[in-house]
XYZ file of C-alpha atoms in Angstrom:
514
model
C -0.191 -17.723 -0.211
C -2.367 -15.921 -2.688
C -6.288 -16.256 -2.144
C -7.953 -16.713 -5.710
C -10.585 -13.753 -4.851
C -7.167 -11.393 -3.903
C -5.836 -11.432 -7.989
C -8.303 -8.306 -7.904
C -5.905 -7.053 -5.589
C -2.875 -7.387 -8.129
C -0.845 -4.700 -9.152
C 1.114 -5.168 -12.423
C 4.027 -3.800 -13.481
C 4.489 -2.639 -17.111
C 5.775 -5.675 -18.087
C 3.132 -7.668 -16.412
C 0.604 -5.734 -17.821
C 1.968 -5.820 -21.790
C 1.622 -9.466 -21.419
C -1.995 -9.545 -19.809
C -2.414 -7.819 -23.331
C -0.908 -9.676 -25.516
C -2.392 -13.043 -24.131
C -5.842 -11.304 -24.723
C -4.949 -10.152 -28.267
C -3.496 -13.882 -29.160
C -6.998 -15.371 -27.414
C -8.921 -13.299 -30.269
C -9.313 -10.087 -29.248
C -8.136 -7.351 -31.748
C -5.552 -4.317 -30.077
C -7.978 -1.739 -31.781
C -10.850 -3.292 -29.649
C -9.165 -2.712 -26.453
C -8.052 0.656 -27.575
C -11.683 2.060 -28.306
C -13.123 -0.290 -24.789
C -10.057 1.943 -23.283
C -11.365 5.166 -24.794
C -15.136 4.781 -24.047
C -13.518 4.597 -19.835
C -12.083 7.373 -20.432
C -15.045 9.392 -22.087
C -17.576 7.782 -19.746
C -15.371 9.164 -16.666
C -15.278 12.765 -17.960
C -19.391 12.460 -18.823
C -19.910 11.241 -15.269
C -16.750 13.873 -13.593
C -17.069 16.524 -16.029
C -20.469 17.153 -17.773
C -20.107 20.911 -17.836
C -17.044 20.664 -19.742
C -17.984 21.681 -23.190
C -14.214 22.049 -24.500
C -11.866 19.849 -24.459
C -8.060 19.237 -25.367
C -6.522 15.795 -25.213
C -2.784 15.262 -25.739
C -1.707 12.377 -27.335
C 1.813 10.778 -27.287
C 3.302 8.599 -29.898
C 1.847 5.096 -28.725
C -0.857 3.157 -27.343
C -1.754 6.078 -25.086
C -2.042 8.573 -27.658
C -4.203 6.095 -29.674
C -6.588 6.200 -26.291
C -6.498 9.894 -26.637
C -7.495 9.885 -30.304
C -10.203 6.799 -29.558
C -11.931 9.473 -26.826
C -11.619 12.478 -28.645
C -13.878 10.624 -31.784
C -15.974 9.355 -28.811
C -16.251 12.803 -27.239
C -17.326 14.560 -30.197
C -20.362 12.404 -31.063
C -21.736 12.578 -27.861
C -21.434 16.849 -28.402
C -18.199 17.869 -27.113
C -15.756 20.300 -28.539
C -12.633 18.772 -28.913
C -9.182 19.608 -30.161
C -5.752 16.852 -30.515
C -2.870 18.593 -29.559
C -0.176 15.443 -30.967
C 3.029 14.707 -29.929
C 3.977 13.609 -33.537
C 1.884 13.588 -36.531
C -1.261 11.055 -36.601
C 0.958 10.063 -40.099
C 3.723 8.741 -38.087
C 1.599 6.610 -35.175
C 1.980 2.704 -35.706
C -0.648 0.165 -34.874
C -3.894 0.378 -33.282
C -2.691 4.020 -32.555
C -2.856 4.536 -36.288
C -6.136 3.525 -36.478
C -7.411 5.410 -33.857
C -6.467 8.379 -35.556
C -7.707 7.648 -38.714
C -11.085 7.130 -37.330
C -10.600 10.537 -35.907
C -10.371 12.074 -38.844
C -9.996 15.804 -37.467
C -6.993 17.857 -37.162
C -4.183 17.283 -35.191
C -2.016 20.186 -33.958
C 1.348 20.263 -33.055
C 1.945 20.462 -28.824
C 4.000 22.792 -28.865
C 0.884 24.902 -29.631
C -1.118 23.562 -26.428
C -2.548 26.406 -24.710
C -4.468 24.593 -21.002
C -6.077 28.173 -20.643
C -8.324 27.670 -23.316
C -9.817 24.701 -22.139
C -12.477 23.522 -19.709
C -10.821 20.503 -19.612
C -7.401 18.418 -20.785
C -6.997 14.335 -21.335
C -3.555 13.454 -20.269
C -2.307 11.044 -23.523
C 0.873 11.565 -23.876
C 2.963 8.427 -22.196
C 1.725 5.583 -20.240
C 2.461 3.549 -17.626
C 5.849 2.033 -19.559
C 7.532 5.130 -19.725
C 11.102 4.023 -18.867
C 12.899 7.788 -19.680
C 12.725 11.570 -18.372
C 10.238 13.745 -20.028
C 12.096 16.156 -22.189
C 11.443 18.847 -24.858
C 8.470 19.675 -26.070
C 6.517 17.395 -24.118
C 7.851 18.547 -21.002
C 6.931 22.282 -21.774
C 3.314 20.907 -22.450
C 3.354 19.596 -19.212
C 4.999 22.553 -17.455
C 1.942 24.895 -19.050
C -0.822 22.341 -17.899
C 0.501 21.870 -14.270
C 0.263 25.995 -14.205
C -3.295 25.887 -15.425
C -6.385 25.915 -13.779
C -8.476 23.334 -16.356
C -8.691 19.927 -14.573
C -6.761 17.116 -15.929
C -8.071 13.403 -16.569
C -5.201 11.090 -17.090
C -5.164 7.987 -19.559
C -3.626 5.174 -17.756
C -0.893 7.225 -15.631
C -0.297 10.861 -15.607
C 2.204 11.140 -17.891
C 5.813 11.781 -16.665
C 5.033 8.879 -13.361
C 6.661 5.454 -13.740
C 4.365 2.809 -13.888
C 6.820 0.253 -11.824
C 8.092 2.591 -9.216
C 5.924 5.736 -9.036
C 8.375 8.110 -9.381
C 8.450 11.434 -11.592
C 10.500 10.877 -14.710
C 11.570 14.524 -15.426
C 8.052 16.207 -15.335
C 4.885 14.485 -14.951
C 1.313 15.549 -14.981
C -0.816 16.613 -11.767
C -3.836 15.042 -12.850
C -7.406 15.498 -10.965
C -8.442 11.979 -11.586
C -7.075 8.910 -13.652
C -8.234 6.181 -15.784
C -6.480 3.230 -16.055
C -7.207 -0.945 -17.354
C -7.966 -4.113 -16.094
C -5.042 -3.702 -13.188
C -3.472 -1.060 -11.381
C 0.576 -0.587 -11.463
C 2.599 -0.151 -8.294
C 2.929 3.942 -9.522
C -0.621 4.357 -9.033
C -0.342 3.575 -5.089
C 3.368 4.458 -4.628
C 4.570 8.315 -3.915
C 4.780 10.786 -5.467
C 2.514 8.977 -8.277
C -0.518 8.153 -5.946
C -0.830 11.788 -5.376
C -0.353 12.772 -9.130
C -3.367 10.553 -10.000
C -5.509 11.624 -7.828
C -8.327 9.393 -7.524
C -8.232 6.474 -9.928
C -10.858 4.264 -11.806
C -9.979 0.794 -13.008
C -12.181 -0.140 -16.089
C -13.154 -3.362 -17.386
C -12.049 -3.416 -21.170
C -12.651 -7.043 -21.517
C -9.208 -8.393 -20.564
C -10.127 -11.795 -18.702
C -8.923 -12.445 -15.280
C -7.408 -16.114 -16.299
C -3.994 -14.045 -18.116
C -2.749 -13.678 -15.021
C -2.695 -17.587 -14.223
C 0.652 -16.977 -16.304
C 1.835 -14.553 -14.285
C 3.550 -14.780 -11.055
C 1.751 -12.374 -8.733
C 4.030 -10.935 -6.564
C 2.582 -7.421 -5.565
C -0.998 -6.474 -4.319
C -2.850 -3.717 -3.172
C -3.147 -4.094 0.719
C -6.910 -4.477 0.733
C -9.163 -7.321 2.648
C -9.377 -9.616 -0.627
C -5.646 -10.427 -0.343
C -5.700 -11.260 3.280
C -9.283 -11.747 4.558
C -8.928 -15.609 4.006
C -6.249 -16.172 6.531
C -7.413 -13.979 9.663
C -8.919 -16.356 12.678
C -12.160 -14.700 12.762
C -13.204 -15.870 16.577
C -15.954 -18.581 16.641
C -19.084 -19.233 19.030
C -17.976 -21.948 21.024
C -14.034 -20.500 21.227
C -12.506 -19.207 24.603
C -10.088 -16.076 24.892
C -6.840 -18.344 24.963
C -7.963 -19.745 21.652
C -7.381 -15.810 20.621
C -3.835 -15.880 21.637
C -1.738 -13.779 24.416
C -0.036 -10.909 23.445
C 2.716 -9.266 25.237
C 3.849 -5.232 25.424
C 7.081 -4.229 26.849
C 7.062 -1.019 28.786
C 9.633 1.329 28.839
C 10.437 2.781 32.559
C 7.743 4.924 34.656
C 8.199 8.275 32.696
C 8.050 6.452 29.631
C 4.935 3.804 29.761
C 2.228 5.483 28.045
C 3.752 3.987 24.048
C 2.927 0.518 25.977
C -0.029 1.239 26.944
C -1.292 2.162 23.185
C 0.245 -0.753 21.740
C -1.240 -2.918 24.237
C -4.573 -1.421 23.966
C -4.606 -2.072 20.050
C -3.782 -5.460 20.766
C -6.900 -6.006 23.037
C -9.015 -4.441 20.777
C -7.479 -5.667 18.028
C -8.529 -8.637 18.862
C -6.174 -10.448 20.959
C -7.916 -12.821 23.418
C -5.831 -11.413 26.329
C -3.202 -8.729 26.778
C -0.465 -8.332 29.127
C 2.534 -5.307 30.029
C 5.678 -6.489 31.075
C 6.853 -4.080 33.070
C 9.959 -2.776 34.935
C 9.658 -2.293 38.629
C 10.259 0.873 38.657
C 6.685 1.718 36.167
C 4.559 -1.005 37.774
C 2.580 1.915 39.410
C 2.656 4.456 36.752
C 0.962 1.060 34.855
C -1.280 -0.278 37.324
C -2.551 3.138 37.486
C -4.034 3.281 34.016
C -4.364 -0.379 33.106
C -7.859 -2.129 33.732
C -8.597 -4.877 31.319
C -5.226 -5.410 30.315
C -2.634 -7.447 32.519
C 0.613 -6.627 34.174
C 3.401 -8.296 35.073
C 6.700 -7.098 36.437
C 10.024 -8.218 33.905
C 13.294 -6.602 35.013
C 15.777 -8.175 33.191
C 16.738 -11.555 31.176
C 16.182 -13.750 33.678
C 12.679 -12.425 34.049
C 11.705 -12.544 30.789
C 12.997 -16.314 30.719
C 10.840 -16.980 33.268
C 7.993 -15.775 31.717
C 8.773 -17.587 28.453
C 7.874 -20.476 30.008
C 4.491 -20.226 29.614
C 3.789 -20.787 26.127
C 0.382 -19.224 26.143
C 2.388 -15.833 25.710
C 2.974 -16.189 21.637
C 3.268 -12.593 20.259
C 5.380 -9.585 21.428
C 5.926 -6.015 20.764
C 9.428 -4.651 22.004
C 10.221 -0.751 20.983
C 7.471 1.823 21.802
C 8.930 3.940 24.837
C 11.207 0.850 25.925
C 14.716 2.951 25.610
C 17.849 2.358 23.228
C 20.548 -0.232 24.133
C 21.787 -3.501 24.705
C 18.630 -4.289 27.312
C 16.294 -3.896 23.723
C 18.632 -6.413 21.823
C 18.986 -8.877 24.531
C 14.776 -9.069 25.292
C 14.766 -9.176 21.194
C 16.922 -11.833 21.378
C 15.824 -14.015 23.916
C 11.624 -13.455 22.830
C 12.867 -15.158 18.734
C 15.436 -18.183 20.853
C 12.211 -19.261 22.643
C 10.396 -19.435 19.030
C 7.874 -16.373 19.754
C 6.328 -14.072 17.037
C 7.996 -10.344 17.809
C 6.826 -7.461 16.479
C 10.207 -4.902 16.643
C 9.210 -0.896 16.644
C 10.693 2.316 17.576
C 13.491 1.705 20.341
C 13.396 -1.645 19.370
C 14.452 -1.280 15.856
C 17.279 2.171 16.607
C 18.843 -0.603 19.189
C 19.790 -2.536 16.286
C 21.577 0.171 14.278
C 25.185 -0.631 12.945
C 24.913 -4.567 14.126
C 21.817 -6.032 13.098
C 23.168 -8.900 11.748
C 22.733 -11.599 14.705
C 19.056 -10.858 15.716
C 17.995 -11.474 11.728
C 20.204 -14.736 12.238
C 17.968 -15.187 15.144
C 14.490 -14.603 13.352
C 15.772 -16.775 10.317
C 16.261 -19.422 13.382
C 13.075 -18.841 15.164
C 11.176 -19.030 12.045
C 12.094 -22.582 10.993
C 9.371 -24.466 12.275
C 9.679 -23.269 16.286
C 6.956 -19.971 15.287
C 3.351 -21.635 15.395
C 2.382 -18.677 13.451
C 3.790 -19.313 10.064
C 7.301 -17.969 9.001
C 8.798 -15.787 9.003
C 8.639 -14.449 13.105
C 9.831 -11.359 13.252
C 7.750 -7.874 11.707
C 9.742 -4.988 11.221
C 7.658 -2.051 11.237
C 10.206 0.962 10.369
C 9.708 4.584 9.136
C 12.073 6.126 6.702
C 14.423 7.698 9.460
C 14.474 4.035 11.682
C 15.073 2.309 7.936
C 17.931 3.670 7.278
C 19.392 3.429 10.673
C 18.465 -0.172 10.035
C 19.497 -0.802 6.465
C 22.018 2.012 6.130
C 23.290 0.444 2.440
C 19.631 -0.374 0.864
C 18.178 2.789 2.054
C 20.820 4.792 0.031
C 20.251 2.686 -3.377
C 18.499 3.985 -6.028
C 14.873 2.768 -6.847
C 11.846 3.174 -5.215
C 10.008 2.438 -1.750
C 8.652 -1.138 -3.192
C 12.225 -2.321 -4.110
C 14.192 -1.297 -0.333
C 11.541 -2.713 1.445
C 11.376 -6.209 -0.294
C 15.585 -6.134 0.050
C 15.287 -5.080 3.507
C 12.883 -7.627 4.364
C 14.850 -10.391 2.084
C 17.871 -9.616 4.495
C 16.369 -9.571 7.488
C 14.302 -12.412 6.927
C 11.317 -10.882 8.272
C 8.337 -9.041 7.204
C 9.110 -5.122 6.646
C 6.654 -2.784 7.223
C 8.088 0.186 5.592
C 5.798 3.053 6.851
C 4.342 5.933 4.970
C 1.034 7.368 3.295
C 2.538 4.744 0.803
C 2.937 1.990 3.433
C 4.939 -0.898 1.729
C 4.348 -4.624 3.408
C 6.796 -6.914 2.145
C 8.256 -10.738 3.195
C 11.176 -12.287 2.825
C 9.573 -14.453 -0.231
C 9.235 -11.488 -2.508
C 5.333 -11.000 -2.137
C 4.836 -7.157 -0.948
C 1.349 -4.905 -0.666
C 1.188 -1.500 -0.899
C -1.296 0.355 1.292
C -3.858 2.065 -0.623
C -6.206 3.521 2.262
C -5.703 6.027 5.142
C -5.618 9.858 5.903
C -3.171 12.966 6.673
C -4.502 12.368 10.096
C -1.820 9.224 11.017
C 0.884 11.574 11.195
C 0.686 11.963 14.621
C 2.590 11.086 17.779
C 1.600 7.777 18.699
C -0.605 5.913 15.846
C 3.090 3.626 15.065
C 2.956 1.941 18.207
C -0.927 1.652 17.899
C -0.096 -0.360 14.380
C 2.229 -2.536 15.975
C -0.256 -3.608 18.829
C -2.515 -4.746 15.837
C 0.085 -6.690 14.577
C 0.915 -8.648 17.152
C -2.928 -8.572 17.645
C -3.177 -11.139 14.532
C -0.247 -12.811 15.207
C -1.506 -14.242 18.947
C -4.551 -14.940 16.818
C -2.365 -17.462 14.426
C -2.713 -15.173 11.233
C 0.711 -15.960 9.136
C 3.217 -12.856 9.375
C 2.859 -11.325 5.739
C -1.045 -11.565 6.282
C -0.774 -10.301 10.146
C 1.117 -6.954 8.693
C -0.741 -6.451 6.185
C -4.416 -6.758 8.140
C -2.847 -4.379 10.672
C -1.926 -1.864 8.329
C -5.257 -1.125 6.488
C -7.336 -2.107 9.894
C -5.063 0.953 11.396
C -5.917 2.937 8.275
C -9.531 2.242 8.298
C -9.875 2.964 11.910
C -8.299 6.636 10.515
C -10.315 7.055 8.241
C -13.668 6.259 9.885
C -12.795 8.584 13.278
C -11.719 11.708 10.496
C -10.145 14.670 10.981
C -8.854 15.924 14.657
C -7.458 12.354 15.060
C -4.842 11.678 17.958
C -3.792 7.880 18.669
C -6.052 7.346 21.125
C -8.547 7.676 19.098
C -7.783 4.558 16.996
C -8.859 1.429 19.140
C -11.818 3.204 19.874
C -12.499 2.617 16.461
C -11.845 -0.785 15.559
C -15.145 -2.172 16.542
C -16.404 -0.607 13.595
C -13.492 -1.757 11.517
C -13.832 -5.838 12.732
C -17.691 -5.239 12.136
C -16.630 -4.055 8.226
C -14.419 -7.457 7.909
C -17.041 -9.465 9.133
C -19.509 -8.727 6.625
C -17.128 -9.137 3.835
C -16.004 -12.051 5.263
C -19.385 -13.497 5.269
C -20.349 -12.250 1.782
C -17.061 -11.784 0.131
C -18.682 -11.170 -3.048
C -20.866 -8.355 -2.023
């Protein structure tokens, strides 16, 4: 399901985004007019970033991006800046719009190989875009090397050159750029490491390209933001009840082990779970009773138990893994929780249980999410960080390609939604449709804040949000939460915070447009 308002949320690939062009160019709109649309971005962000910058060098590459760089150096000078071209090739051997560019230029072009950054209050990164498909080599790559070492900051056309557009990675060497300016769409590179930290922050400028191109296109990969999922959350209504919010269920590990419960279960409450319960092994009913006040408790031992327990449908969304211990006890509750058609959210313990023999519970989750989930398919979330990944996906995490590509395998495998952790958090489903998380802070790395995120899953899936939406809410409501408490962040700081997160959703839900 994509929501029409969410195509904002698209990220393009390359490809994707050649053909957004070229529709716009065959609807009537010349190349050379998004070229100089492209250039006055780029010379409107350094006026508003940079308006003490009185000299300025802008590289420009052999293409479309070096046209850019041309288009805002002309722009640049008539509004009183010194500039200087430092060109990959010759402005006699561009093609194209690029050509044109530089003819309207008119200045002098010098070679790059005579780029000197210290010189210069500040440099405009033109040399490849987002299409580069090759390492960075020769003299571009020195040109590089010397502007990385250099204090001027760096404003990058499109992508910092030397960062894949598709997968984010560094092709040979790639620019450290202080702020970016790229067209109509983002790529994946701009979210996806190391290439969302190379941009630093990133506008996305209007240049005219209309949103109907991508009607052709099959939109496959967002930006996790509310516009891509807002649509299919169960916001809770006046004349609802709590059961109407769903019940969610935490499984605690044993009594020196129950406070990872306890967090995800808390998340789930405030997350917004109409009621919350532990099931707990005898032996931590105390340790749990001790510390548990709005949120339920109810003793499960062993298979039987938990059978027992299933019977009561009003139980619809579990979290197994966070403190719950390693071993066939974890694959058996696993088990059992996707046979009786529940939603399970799979974590931690949960997920290193499955190492080397995964195979039957993804049978199980393809089974359970045939029509026996009432919260859309597919019912299990897999919410993995590198090291549990690869104990998971041994083969796939040892590929080559980037973070976007193993998780949408992984997740086509297990037939389940992957939530591939990370400042670069990758959601994807089995379908192919995958968001990359674009919010959050250095503050998340910290003991505790995973099982918090997969309380808020299962949060939205008691609710009835489908699975791919239900990840993908938790992950930036977890991330917002972050970034609203700041620094000095532990995990129990994060439901604390969600109040003001739901409050946020609420008024975009009720004025989407705002």
């Amino acid at each position: 399901m994509v929501f029409q308002d969410a195509r904002g949320t698209a990220l393009l690939t390359p490809d994707e985004m050649a053909e957004a062009d070229r529709r716009t160019i065959a609807a009537g709109t010349p190349g050379i007019v998004l070229m100089e649309r492209a250039a006055e971005a780029v010379a409107a962000a350094v006026h508003s970033g940079y308006p003490q910058a009185e000299w300025i060098a802008l590289l420009a590459g052999p293409g479309n991006n070096g046209g850019d760089a041309y288009a805002a150096a002309r722009l640049l000078r008539e509004a009183g800046r010194r500039v200087e071209i430092f060109g990959l090739v010759p402005p006699t051997k561009l093609r194209g719009d690029a050509a044109i560019a530089a003819t309207a230029f008119g200045g002098t072009a010098h070679p790059v190989d005579s780029f000197d950054p210290a010189a210069f209050d500040l440099v405009i990164d033109g040399l490849f875009g987002a299409g580069l498909s090759r390492a960075i080599e020769g003299a571009a790559a020195e040109a590089i090397r010397k502007l990385n070492a250099a204090p001027a900051p760096v404003v990058a056309i499109d992508l910092p050159s030397g960062v894949s557009g598709a997968t984010g990675e560094r092709l040979g060497e790639a620019v450290s750029a202080d702020l970016t300016v790229t067209f109509f769409r983002r790529k994946p590179g701009h979210l996806l490491e190391p290439g969302r930290s190379l941009c630093g922050p990133t506008i996305v400028a209007d240049i005219g390209i209309p949103a109907t191109v991508l009607d052709a296109i099959a939109l496959m990969i967002f930006a996790n933001e509310p516009e891509l999922w807002i649509g299919a959350l169960k916001r809770p209504s006046d004349a609802g009840h709590k059961y109407d919010r769903g019940h969610a269920v935490v499984f605690s590990g044993s009594a020196t082990r129950t406070g990872a419960a306890r967090l995800a279960a808390a998340a789930a409450l405030r997350g917004g779970a109409g009621l919350v319960t532990v099931f707990s092994p005898g032996s931590a009913l105390m340790a749990n009773a001790a510390h548990l006040t709005a949120i339920m408790l109810k003793r499960c031992d062993d298979e039987a138990a938990l059978g027992e327990h299933l019977t009561d449908a009003r139980f619809n969304a579990f979290v197994l893994g966070p403190g719950f211990g390693v071993g066939e006890r974890a694959r058996n509750f696993a088990a059992t929780v996707l046979a009786a058609g529940r939603s399970l959210v799979l974590d931690a313990d949960g997920i290193t249980s499955l190492a080397g023999a995964p195979d039957a519970l993804f049978a199980a989750a393809r089974g359970a999410g045939k029509g026996a989930s009432p919260h859309g398919k597919p019912a299990l979330v897999l919410t993995p960080h590198d090291g549990e990944f690869k104990r998971l996906f041994p083969d796939i995490a040892d590929r080559q390609g980037s973070k976007l590509e193993r998780a949408r395998a992984a997740a086509e495998r297990a037939g389940a939604v992957v939530v591939l952790k990370g400042r670069d958090t990758v959601i994807a489903a089995p379908d192919g449709r995958a968001a990359i998380n674009a919010i959050g802070t250095p503050w998340l790395a910290t003991a505790g804040t995973g099982d918090v995120l997969a309380g808020l899953v299962a949060a939205e899936l008691a609710q009835g949000t489908p699975s791919f939406e239900a990840a993908c809410a938790a992950v930036w409501m977890h991330g917002r939460a972050a970034e609203l408490f700041g620094p000095g962040l532990i995990s129990e700081d994060l439901p604390a915070m969600l109040p003001k997160v739901h409050r946020e959703l609420d008024a975009l839900a009720s004025n989407p447009r705002a």
